[in-house]
Amino acid sequence: MKHLKTLAFDMDEVITDTLAKKIAVLNDLFHRNVTKEDFLGSRNLDLSKEQSKILFNEINKEGFFRDLEFLEKDTRAILEELNEKYDIYICTAAMEVPNSLQDKYLWLKENLPFLNDQNFVFCGDKSVLATDYLVDDSLYQLEEFKGEGILFTAPHNQLNNEHSFTRLNNWQEVADYFL
Amino acid sequence: MKHLKTLAFDMDEVITDTLAKKIAVLNDLFHRNVTKEDFLGSRNLDLSKEQSKILFNEINKEGFFRDLEFLEKDTRAILEELNEKYDIYICTAAMEVPNSLQDKYLWLKENLPFLNDQNFVFCGDKSVLATDYLVDDSLYQLEEFKGEGILFTAPHNQLNNEHSFTRLNNWQEVADYFL
């Protein structure tokens, strides 16, 4: 498969709807009524230091990343189609939440069984990746990346237009761009 | 630190003496008297399919990779010195032994606390790495790697001289080459 272009996808907020579970957990913990709109333009809420720590501990518990939903209902089908034309890599920043490592592996094996697990990359800084493309919601990671970075829209980056990356807003746009 | 050259090290058989623990486990399981010399020129022993499966299950148990010894007594000190002059990455093939992920992370944090955990990469195929150098005992990984590959001597590759990589036989040679 080495002749194919290599196409890397971030996991959280690109393949999986991690934010939805984070919101459910924090609403439950702190009796809040937060929605995704509260994350427009920012990754963080008005949590106290203590609350942020409690929330992190919940997210870093084994199991948090095991039962995430796909971000969109056609994410899986489009990945399966892309997998015919590209050498697909899943490149996820996992080192800040070390207890997510095993969950992320098991999630990928269960939910995207057609992918080659030799192409799973659990890393920190994505400047280490040598793929042709990276689709990611993090401007920081895209700025470090050496190939062609594609910004995938998420609430936290939605208001930021001062950057030099192609923006794709949803999986249909990913399909249109790459297929 | 982005101005420094990026230097990636494999973990098993380069930083950690994984083979020593594997031998201890298999001698215990199968009442054998195997030594490292039995792995000269090969990664595999004369195990039956059933024995190979039992051994893999032991290696894939949580804990196996948690208490490995450094390969040599000066491995840690040389890595600490290299860390002053290079941007060090630890790039380990972990997807074939998925239960090792957490153990490897915890081992690195405990035993090499001076390293940046954003530079840990748990992957499969190392063709995905964009570092300048990779020190690895696997000829397969070095052949895929896009930068300058350095073969680190291990019993299984010791007899193979038909390759195009610089060979370093021990950590003192790593220090001499890179410092």
mmCIF file of C-alpha atoms in Angstrom:
data_model
loop_
_atom_site.group_PDB
_atom_site.id
_atom_site.type_symbol
_atom_site.label_atom_id
_atom_site.label_comp_id
_atom_site.label_asym_id
_atom_site.label_seq_id
_atom_site.Cartn_x
_atom_site.Cartn_y
_atom_site.Cartn_z
ATOM 1 C CA MET A 1 0.000 0.000 0.000
ATOM 2 C CA LYS A 2 3.084 2.244 0.087
ATOM 3 C CA HIS A 3 2.262 3.778 -3.291
ATOM 4 C CA LEU A 4 -0.879 5.427 -1.912
ATOM 5 C CA LYS A 5 -0.887 8.923 -0.442
ATOM 6 C CA THR A 6 -0.860 8.842 3.344
ATOM 7 C CA LEU A 7 -3.800 10.538 5.043
ATOM 8 C CA ALA A 8 -3.822 10.986 8.818
ATOM 9 C CA PHE A 9 -6.914 11.704 10.898
ATOM 10 C CA ASP A 10 -7.023 12.984 14.427
ATOM 11 C CA MET A 11 -9.489 11.115 16.642
ATOM 12 C CA ASP A 12 -11.120 13.405 19.239
ATOM 13 C CA GLU A 13 -13.566 15.916 17.690
ATOM 14 C CA VAL A 14 -12.763 14.576 14.211
ATOM 15 C CA ILE A 15 -13.687 10.889 14.276
ATOM 16 C CA THR A 16 -15.222 10.678 17.743
ATOM 17 C CA ASP A 17 -17.619 13.031 19.495
ATOM 18 C CA THR A 18 -15.467 13.311 22.593
ATOM 19 C CA LEU A 19 -16.851 16.743 23.440
ATOM 20 C CA ALA A 20 -20.397 15.368 23.750
ATOM 21 C CA LYS A 21 -19.260 12.902 26.417
ATOM 22 C CA LYS A 22 -17.140 15.521 28.173
ATOM 23 C CA ILE A 23 -20.183 17.806 28.351
ATOM 24 C CA ALA A 24 -22.409 15.006 29.657
ATOM 25 C CA VAL A 25 -19.847 14.203 32.361
ATOM 26 C CA LEU A 26 -19.341 17.806 33.430
ATOM 27 C CA ASN A 27 -23.071 18.573 33.484
ATOM 28 C CA ASP A 28 -23.534 15.555 35.687
ATOM 29 C CA LEU A 29 -20.596 16.393 37.972
ATOM 30 C CA PHE A 30 -21.358 20.079 38.468
ATOM 31 C CA HIS A 31 -25.133 20.206 37.857
ATOM 32 C CA ARG A 32 -24.674 22.451 34.852
ATOM 33 C CA ASN A 33 -26.573 22.818 31.612
ATOM 34 C CA VAL A 34 -23.647 23.307 29.253
ATOM 35 C CA THR A 35 -24.006 22.678 25.492
ATOM 36 C CA LYS A 36 -21.523 22.602 22.622
ATOM 37 C CA GLU A 37 -22.292 26.256 21.952
ATOM 38 C CA ASP A 38 -20.608 27.157 25.211
ATOM 39 C CA PHE A 39 -17.348 25.959 23.644
ATOM 40 C CA LEU A 40 -17.583 28.337 20.677
ATOM 41 C CA GLY A 41 -14.178 29.932 20.344
ATOM 42 C CA SER A 42 -12.638 28.221 23.356
ATOM 43 C CA ARG A 43 -11.629 24.793 24.590
ATOM 44 C CA ASN A 44 -12.302 25.778 28.175
ATOM 45 C CA LEU A 45 -15.260 26.769 30.275
ATOM 46 C CA ASP A 46 -15.453 28.947 33.364
ATOM 47 C CA LEU A 47 -14.489 26.058 35.629
ATOM 48 C CA SER A 48 -12.570 26.585 38.851
ATOM 49 C CA LYS A 49 -9.146 24.991 39.215
ATOM 50 C CA GLU A 50 -10.665 22.389 41.505
ATOM 51 C CA GLN A 51 -13.465 21.618 39.033
ATOM 52 C CA SER A 52 -11.000 21.338 36.145
ATOM 53 C CA LYS A 53 -9.033 18.818 38.157
ATOM 54 C CA ILE A 54 -12.129 16.779 39.004
ATOM 55 C CA LEU A 55 -13.180 16.815 35.338
ATOM 56 C CA PHE A 56 -9.718 15.749 34.161
ATOM 57 C CA ASN A 57 -9.741 12.854 36.610
ATOM 58 C CA GLU A 58 -13.071 11.659 35.173
ATOM 59 C CA ILE A 59 -11.795 11.941 31.595
ATOM 60 C CA ASN A 60 -8.584 10.100 32.500
ATOM 61 C CA LYS A 61 -10.517 7.202 34.056
ATOM 62 C CA GLU A 62 -10.347 3.928 32.160
ATOM 63 C CA GLY A 63 -13.526 3.626 30.139
ATOM 64 C CA PHE A 64 -14.120 7.283 29.268
ATOM 65 C CA PHE A 65 -12.805 6.891 25.709
ATOM 66 C CA ARG A 66 -14.126 3.349 25.244
ATOM 67 C CA ASP A 67 -17.751 4.057 24.303
ATOM 68 C CA LEU A 68 -17.561 7.342 22.390
ATOM 69 C CA GLU A 69 -19.970 7.955 19.515
ATOM 70 C CA PHE A 70 -18.796 8.703 15.998
ATOM 71 C CA LEU A 71 -18.817 12.449 15.391
ATOM 72 C CA GLU A 72 -21.282 12.054 12.495
ATOM 73 C CA LYS A 73 -23.416 9.209 11.259
ATOM 74 C CA ASP A 74 -21.480 8.882 7.994
ATOM 75 C CA THR A 75 -17.955 9.162 9.512
ATOM 76 C CA ARG A 76 -17.373 5.420 9.466
ATOM 77 C CA ALA A 77 -18.665 4.873 5.923
ATOM 78 C CA ILE A 78 -16.554 7.721 4.535
ATOM 79 C CA LEU A 79 -13.440 6.418 6.306
ATOM 80 C CA GLU A 80 -14.084 2.996 4.816
ATOM 81 C CA GLU A 81 -14.326 4.539 1.344
ATOM 82 C CA LEU A 82 -11.198 6.670 1.870
ATOM 83 C CA ASN A 83 -9.377 3.533 3.018
ATOM 84 C CA GLU A 84 -9.623 2.187 -0.547
ATOM 85 C CA LYS A 85 -7.797 5.184 -2.033
ATOM 86 C CA TYR A 86 -5.394 6.291 0.699
ATOM 87 C CA ASP A 87 -3.119 4.727 3.280
ATOM 88 C CA ILE A 88 -5.127 5.902 6.314
ATOM 89 C CA TYR A 89 -3.410 6.690 9.638
ATOM 90 C CA ILE A 90 -5.145 7.481 12.908
ATOM 91 C CA CYS A 91 -2.951 9.906 14.826
ATOM 92 C CA THR A 92 -4.218 10.891 18.224
ATOM 93 C CA ALA A 93 -2.627 12.938 20.970
ATOM 94 C CA ALA A 94 -2.965 10.584 23.904
ATOM 95 C CA MET A 95 -0.078 11.386 26.218
ATOM 96 C CA GLU A 96 -1.944 14.039 28.204
ATOM 97 C CA VAL A 97 -4.595 11.467 29.092
ATOM 98 C CA PRO A 98 -2.483 8.341 29.496
ATOM 99 C CA ASN A 99 -5.326 6.161 30.727
ATOM 100 C CA SER A 100 -6.988 6.656 27.338
ATOM 101 C CA LEU A 101 -4.321 4.641 25.465
ATOM 102 C CA GLN A 102 -5.889 1.210 25.790
ATOM 103 C CA ASP A 103 -9.443 2.545 25.366
ATOM 104 C CA LYS A 104 -8.520 4.304 22.146
ATOM 105 C CA TYR A 105 -6.898 1.176 20.752
ATOM 106 C CA LEU A 106 -9.926 -0.972 21.611
ATOM 107 C CA TRP A 107 -12.334 1.649 20.237
ATOM 108 C CA LEU A 108 -10.508 1.734 16.905
ATOM 109 C CA LYS A 109 -10.336 -2.058 16.607
ATOM 110 C CA GLU A 110 -14.061 -2.376 17.329
ATOM 111 C CA ASN A 111 -15.415 0.566 15.375
ATOM 112 C CA LEU A 112 -13.039 0.790 12.412
ATOM 113 C CA PRO A 113 -12.040 -2.872 11.944
ATOM 114 C CA PHE A 114 -11.087 -2.351 8.294
ATOM 115 C CA LEU A 115 -8.146 -0.110 9.272
ATOM 116 C CA ASN A 116 -4.611 -1.454 9.610
ATOM 117 C CA ASP A 117 -3.637 -1.185 13.286
ATOM 118 C CA GLN A 118 -0.003 -0.757 12.235
ATOM 119 C CA ASN A 119 -1.215 2.705 11.148
ATOM 120 C CA PHE A 120 -2.412 3.748 14.609
ATOM 121 C CA VAL A 121 -0.172 6.419 16.119
ATOM 122 C CA PHE A 122 -0.613 7.504 19.732
ATOM 123 C CA CYS A 123 1.562 10.535 20.204
ATOM 124 C CA GLY A 124 1.877 14.001 21.592
ATOM 125 C CA ASP A 125 3.310 16.601 19.268
ATOM 126 C CA LYS A 126 2.291 15.795 15.666
ATOM 127 C CA SER A 127 5.351 17.444 14.137
ATOM 128 C CA VAL A 128 6.735 13.884 14.262
ATOM 129 C CA LEU A 129 4.334 12.657 11.534
ATOM 130 C CA ALA A 130 5.547 12.081 7.991
ATOM 131 C CA THR A 131 2.112 11.640 6.353
ATOM 132 C CA ASP A 132 1.070 13.644 3.295
ATOM 133 C CA TYR A 133 -2.083 15.046 4.989
ATOM 134 C CA LEU A 134 -3.348 15.575 8.517
ATOM 135 C CA VAL A 135 -7.007 16.354 9.244
ATOM 136 C CA ASP A 136 -7.146 17.825 12.739
ATOM 137 C CA ASP A 137 -9.223 20.264 14.788
ATOM 138 C CA SER A 138 -6.125 21.639 16.558
ATOM 139 C CA LEU A 139 -4.491 24.655 14.930
ATOM 140 C CA TYR A 140 -1.489 24.091 17.184
ATOM 141 C CA GLN A 141 -0.953 20.591 15.782
ATOM 142 C CA LEU A 142 -1.487 21.737 12.186
ATOM 143 C CA GLU A 143 1.061 24.515 12.586
ATOM 144 C CA GLU A 144 3.662 21.961 13.719
ATOM 145 C CA PHE A 145 2.773 19.396 11.039
ATOM 146 C CA LYS A 146 5.132 19.176 8.047
ATOM 147 C CA GLY A 147 2.661 17.978 5.377
ATOM 148 C CA GLU A 148 -0.611 19.514 4.168
ATOM 149 C CA GLY A 149 -2.724 20.329 7.205
ATOM 150 C CA ILE A 150 -6.524 20.437 6.953
ATOM 151 C CA LEU A 151 -8.507 22.147 9.707
ATOM 152 C CA PHE A 152 -11.594 20.197 10.729
ATOM 153 C CA THR A 153 -14.211 22.476 12.238
ATOM 154 C CA ALA A 154 -14.926 22.106 15.945
ATOM 155 C CA PRO A 155 -16.635 24.599 18.271
ATOM 156 C CA HIS A 156 -13.322 25.776 19.726
ATOM 157 C CA ASN A 157 -11.835 26.693 16.306
ATOM 158 C CA GLN A 158 -15.038 27.838 14.595
ATOM 159 C CA LEU A 159 -14.474 31.558 15.085
ATOM 160 C CA ASN A 160 -10.811 31.522 14.095
ATOM 161 C CA ASN A 161 -10.266 32.431 10.457
ATOM 162 C CA GLU A 162 -6.781 33.846 10.789
ATOM 163 C CA HIS A 163 -4.925 30.802 9.589
ATOM 164 C CA SER A 164 -3.654 29.319 6.373
ATOM 165 C CA PHE A 165 -5.279 25.885 6.336
ATOM 166 C CA THR A 166 -8.068 24.495 4.187
ATOM 167 C CA ARG A 167 -11.088 24.159 6.461
ATOM 168 C CA LEU A 168 -13.497 21.232 6.187
ATOM 169 C CA ASN A 169 -16.702 21.560 8.176
ATOM 170 C CA ASN A 170 -18.009 18.007 8.221
ATOM 171 C CA TRP A 171 -17.407 14.511 6.886
ATOM 172 C CA GLN A 172 -19.277 15.140 3.654
ATOM 173 C CA GLU A 173 -16.762 17.897 2.950
ATOM 174 C CA VAL A 174 -13.933 15.466 3.812
ATOM 175 C CA ALA A 175 -15.366 13.028 1.244
ATOM 176 C CA ASP A 176 -15.727 15.765 -1.375
ATOM 177 C CA TYR A 177 -12.159 16.952 -0.809
ATOM 178 C CA PHE A 178 -10.379 13.616 -0.845
ATOM 179 C CA LEU A 179 -12.545 11.376 -3.052
ATOM 180 C CA MET B 1 13.570 23.053 20.969
ATOM 181 C CA LYS B 2 12.497 22.805 17.328
ATOM 182 C CA HIS B 3 15.915 23.907 16.083
ATOM 183 C CA LEU B 4 17.536 20.741 17.388
ATOM 184 C CA LYS B 5 17.914 17.628 15.261
ATOM 185 C CA THR B 6 15.264 15.032 16.081
ATOM 186 C CA LEU B 7 16.565 11.678 17.272
ATOM 187 C CA ALA B 8 14.158 8.763 17.745
ATOM 188 C CA PHE B 9 14.911 5.655 19.792
ATOM 189 C CA ASP B 10 13.061 2.395 19.717
ATOM 190 C CA MET B 11 12.292 0.989 23.176
ATOM 191 C CA ASP B 12 12.408 -2.839 23.226
ATOM 192 C CA GLU B 13 15.962 -4.229 22.824
ATOM 193 C CA VAL B 14 17.344 -0.683 22.515
ATOM 194 C CA ILE B 15 16.389 1.125 25.725
ATOM 195 C CA THR B 16 14.856 -1.788 27.636
ATOM 196 C CA ASP B 17 16.043 -5.356 28.009
ATOM 197 C CA THR B 18 12.715 -6.830 26.965
ATOM 198 C CA LEU B 19 14.343 -10.021 25.696
ATOM 199 C CA ALA B 20 15.738 -10.825 29.160
ATOM 200 C CA LYS B 21 12.233 -10.751 30.645
ATOM 201 C CA LYS B 22 10.777 -12.703 27.721
ATOM 202 C CA ILE B 23 13.415 -15.397 28.268
ATOM 203 C CA ALA B 24 12.753 -15.516 32.007
ATOM 204 C CA VAL B 25 9.023 -15.923 31.386
ATOM 205 C CA LEU B 26 9.421 -18.613 28.740
ATOM 206 C CA ASN B 27 11.955 -20.585 30.772
ATOM 207 C CA ASP B 28 9.520 -20.511 33.653
ATOM 208 C CA LEU B 29 6.488 -21.436 31.522
ATOM 209 C CA PHE B 30 8.081 -24.271 29.570
ATOM 210 C CA HIS B 31 10.853 -25.415 31.942
ATOM 211 C CA ARG B 32 13.522 -24.476 29.438
ATOM 212 C CA ASN B 33 17.053 -23.197 29.801
ATOM 213 C CA VAL B 34 17.084 -20.686 26.993
ATOM 214 C CA THR B 35 19.645 -17.844 26.899
ATOM 215 C CA LYS B 36 20.072 -14.803 24.658
ATOM 216 C CA GLU B 37 22.454 -16.821 22.499
ATOM 217 C CA ASP B 38 19.543 -18.969 21.394
ATOM 218 C CA PHE B 39 18.156 -15.867 19.655
ATOM 219 C CA LEU B 40 21.271 -15.329 17.550
ATOM 220 C CA GLY B 41 20.074 -14.689 14.035
ATOM 221 C CA SER B 42 16.376 -15.131 14.791
ATOM 222 C CA ARG B 43 13.536 -13.547 16.737
ATOM 223 C CA ASN B 44 11.884 -16.906 17.239
ATOM 224 C CA LEU B 45 12.644 -20.142 19.021
ATOM 225 C CA ASP B 46 11.524 -23.661 18.262
ATOM 226 C CA LEU B 47 8.232 -23.148 20.092
ATOM 227 C CA SER B 48 5.059 -24.950 19.077
ATOM 228 C CA LYS B 49 2.087 -22.880 17.919
ATOM 229 C CA GLU B 50 0.408 -23.537 21.253
ATOM 230 C CA GLN B 51 3.517 -22.460 23.199
ATOM 231 C CA SER B 52 3.884 -19.307 21.096
ATOM 232 C CA LYS B 53 0.296 -18.422 21.919
ATOM 233 C CA ILE B 54 0.791 -19.021 25.649
ATOM 234 C CA LEU B 55 3.960 -16.902 25.587
ATOM 235 C CA PHE B 56 2.243 -14.072 23.710
ATOM 236 C CA ASN B 57 -0.573 -14.062 26.250
ATOM 237 C CA GLU B 58 1.969 -13.672 29.062
ATOM 238 C CA ILE B 59 3.760 -10.841 27.264
ATOM 239 C CA ASN B 60 0.447 -9.099 26.524
ATOM 240 C CA LYS B 61 -0.590 -9.230 30.193
ATOM 241 C CA GLU B 62 -0.694 -5.897 31.972
ATOM 242 C CA GLY B 63 2.508 -5.554 33.947
ATOM 243 C CA PHE B 64 4.921 -7.358 31.628
ATOM 244 C CA PHE B 65 6.419 -4.122 30.259
ATOM 245 C CA ARG B 66 6.125 -2.200 33.533
ATOM 246 C CA ASP B 67 9.268 -3.411 35.330
ATOM 247 C CA LEU B 68 11.780 -3.969 32.523
ATOM 248 C CA GLU B 69 15.449 -3.290 33.149
ATOM 249 C CA PHE B 70 17.458 -0.814 31.107
ATOM 250 C CA LEU B 71 19.367 -2.637 28.380
ATOM 251 C CA GLU B 72 22.708 -1.363 29.746
ATOM 252 C CA LYS B 73 23.716 0.346 32.930
ATOM 253 C CA ASP B 74 24.646 3.594 31.175
ATOM 254 C CA THR B 75 21.576 3.763 28.868
ATOM 255 C CA ARG B 76 19.759 6.262 31.075
ATOM 256 C CA ALA B 77 22.756 8.546 31.607
ATOM 257 C CA ILE B 78 23.568 8.650 27.893
ATOM 258 C CA LEU B 79 19.934 9.417 27.019
ATOM 259 C CA GLU B 80 20.003 12.256 29.550
ATOM 260 C CA GLU B 81 23.137 13.649 27.925
ATOM 261 C CA LEU B 82 21.711 13.261 24.388
ATOM 262 C CA ASN B 83 18.572 15.065 25.557
ATOM 263 C CA GLU B 84 20.645 18.244 25.943
ATOM 264 C CA LYS B 85 21.731 18.211 22.292
ATOM 265 C CA TYR B 86 18.822 16.615 20.436
ATOM 266 C CA ASP B 87 15.054 16.644 20.497
ATOM 267 C CA ILE B 88 14.650 13.036 21.680
ATOM 268 C CA TYR B 89 11.652 10.922 20.648
ATOM 269 C CA ILE B 90 10.770 7.490 21.951
ATOM 270 C CA CYS B 91 9.081 5.560 19.156
ATOM 271 C CA THR B 92 7.922 2.109 20.041
ATOM 272 C CA ALA B 93 5.876 -0.405 18.092
ATOM 273 C CA ALA B 94 3.133 -1.161 20.565
ATOM 274 C CA MET B 95 0.096 -2.108 18.508
ATOM 275 C CA GLU B 96 0.921 -5.812 18.342
ATOM 276 C CA VAL B 97 0.903 -5.950 22.146
ATOM 277 C CA PRO B 98 -1.918 -3.537 22.945
ATOM 278 C CA ASN B 99 -1.892 -4.215 26.679
ATOM 279 C CA SER B 100 1.643 -2.805 26.766
ATOM 280 C CA LEU B 101 0.528 0.752 25.967
ATOM 281 C CA GLN B 102 -0.112 1.952 29.502
ATOM 282 C CA ASP B 103 2.865 0.045 30.924
ATOM 283 C CA LYS B 104 5.222 1.608 28.394
ATOM 284 C CA TYR B 105 3.953 5.090 29.169
ATOM 285 C CA LEU B 106 4.356 4.560 32.930
ATOM 286 C CA TRP B 107 7.808 3.014 32.467
ATOM 287 C CA LEU B 108 9.023 6.005 30.459
ATOM 288 C CA LYS B 109 7.609 8.533 32.930
ATOM 289 C CA GLU B 110 9.252 6.752 35.846
ATOM 290 C CA ASN B 111 12.599 5.819 34.340
ATOM 291 C CA LEU B 112 13.273 8.699 31.932
ATOM 292 C CA PRO B 113 11.525 11.608 33.701
ATOM 293 C CA PHE B 114 13.665 14.208 31.933
ATOM 294 C CA LEU B 115 12.090 13.368 28.553
ATOM 295 C CA ASN B 116 9.163 15.322 27.120
ATOM 296 C CA ASP B 117 6.147 13.000 27.045
ATOM 297 C CA GLN B 118 4.824 14.913 24.043
ATOM 298 C CA ASN B 119 7.673 13.123 22.229
ATOM 299 C CA PHE B 120 6.459 9.611 23.031
ATOM 300 C CA VAL B 121 5.116 7.843 19.946
ATOM 301 C CA PHE B 122 3.340 4.499 20.242
ATOM 302 C CA CYS B 123 2.886 3.237 16.728
ATOM 303 C CA GLY B 124 3.100 0.308 14.386
ATOM 304 C CA ASP B 125 4.862 0.956 11.118
ATOM 305 C CA LYS B 126 7.652 3.536 11.634
ATOM 306 C CA SER B 127 7.477 4.839 8.063
ATOM 307 C CA VAL B 128 5.141 7.415 9.624
ATOM 308 C CA LEU B 129 7.989 9.094 11.557
ATOM 309 C CA ALA B 130 9.449 12.407 10.387
ATOM 310 C CA THR B 131 12.491 12.439 12.711
ATOM 311 C CA ASP B 132 16.026 12.962 11.416
ATOM 312 C CA TYR B 133 17.331 9.706 12.923
ATOM 313 C CA LEU B 134 15.908 6.420 14.161
ATOM 314 C CA VAL B 135 17.942 3.999 16.282
ATOM 315 C CA ASP B 136 16.209 0.633 16.073
ATOM 316 C CA ASP B 137 17.028 -3.077 16.223
ATOM 317 C CA SER B 138 14.486 -3.902 13.520
ATOM 318 C CA LEU B 139 15.791 -3.926 9.958
ATOM 319 C CA TYR B 140 12.191 -3.967 8.745
ATOM 320 C CA GLN B 141 11.435 -0.688 10.532
ATOM 321 C CA LEU B 142 14.677 0.918 9.359
ATOM 322 C CA GLU B 143 13.944 -0.009 5.746
ATOM 323 C CA GLU B 144 10.576 1.760 5.982
ATOM 324 C CA PHE B 145 11.935 4.815 7.826
ATOM 325 C CA LYS B 146 12.462 7.973 5.737
ATOM 326 C CA GLY B 147 15.333 9.554 7.742
ATOM 327 C CA GLU B 148 18.775 8.187 8.647
ATOM 328 C CA GLY B 149 18.316 4.755 10.155
ATOM 329 C CA ILE B 150 20.832 3.349 12.634
ATOM 330 C CA LEU B 151 20.840 -0.377 13.369
ATOM 331 C CA PHE B 152 21.244 -1.149 17.060
ATOM 332 C CA THR B 153 22.698 -4.582 17.588
ATOM 333 C CA ALA B 154 20.443 -7.236 19.098
ATOM 334 C CA PRO B 155 20.882 -11.009 19.009
ATOM 335 C CA HIS B 156 18.331 -11.442 16.205
ATOM 336 C CA ASN B 157 20.130 -9.013 13.830
ATOM 337 C CA GLN B 158 23.709 -9.772 14.899
ATOM 338 C CA LEU B 159 24.520 -12.114 12.012
ATOM 339 C CA ASN B 160 22.940 -9.942 9.304
ATOM 340 C CA ASN B 161 25.485 -7.738 7.576
ATOM 341 C CA GLU B 162 23.695 -7.405 4.255
ATOM 342 C CA HIS B 163 22.187 -4.026 4.875
ATOM 343 C CA SER B 164 22.995 -0.376 4.354
ATOM 344 C CA PHE B 165 22.666 1.027 7.859
ATOM 345 C CA THR B 166 25.293 2.249 10.281
ATOM 346 C CA ARG B 167 25.451 -0.337 13.075
ATOM 347 C CA LEU B 168 25.942 0.661 16.715
ATOM 348 C CA ASN B 169 26.643 -2.192 19.076
ATOM 349 C CA ASN B 170 25.987 -0.633 22.460
ATOM 350 C CA TRP B 171 25.152 2.616 24.215
ATOM 351 C CA GLN B 172 28.766 3.761 24.401
ATOM 352 C CA GLU B 173 28.806 3.602 20.602
ATOM 353 C CA VAL B 174 25.522 5.574 20.540
ATOM 354 C CA ALA B 175 27.194 8.235 22.695
ATOM 355 C CA ASP B 176 30.308 8.304 20.491
ATOM 356 C CA TYR B 177 28.218 8.622 17.324
ATOM 357 C CA PHE B 178 25.827 11.335 18.440
ATOM 358 C CA LEU B 179 27.760 13.362 21.029
#
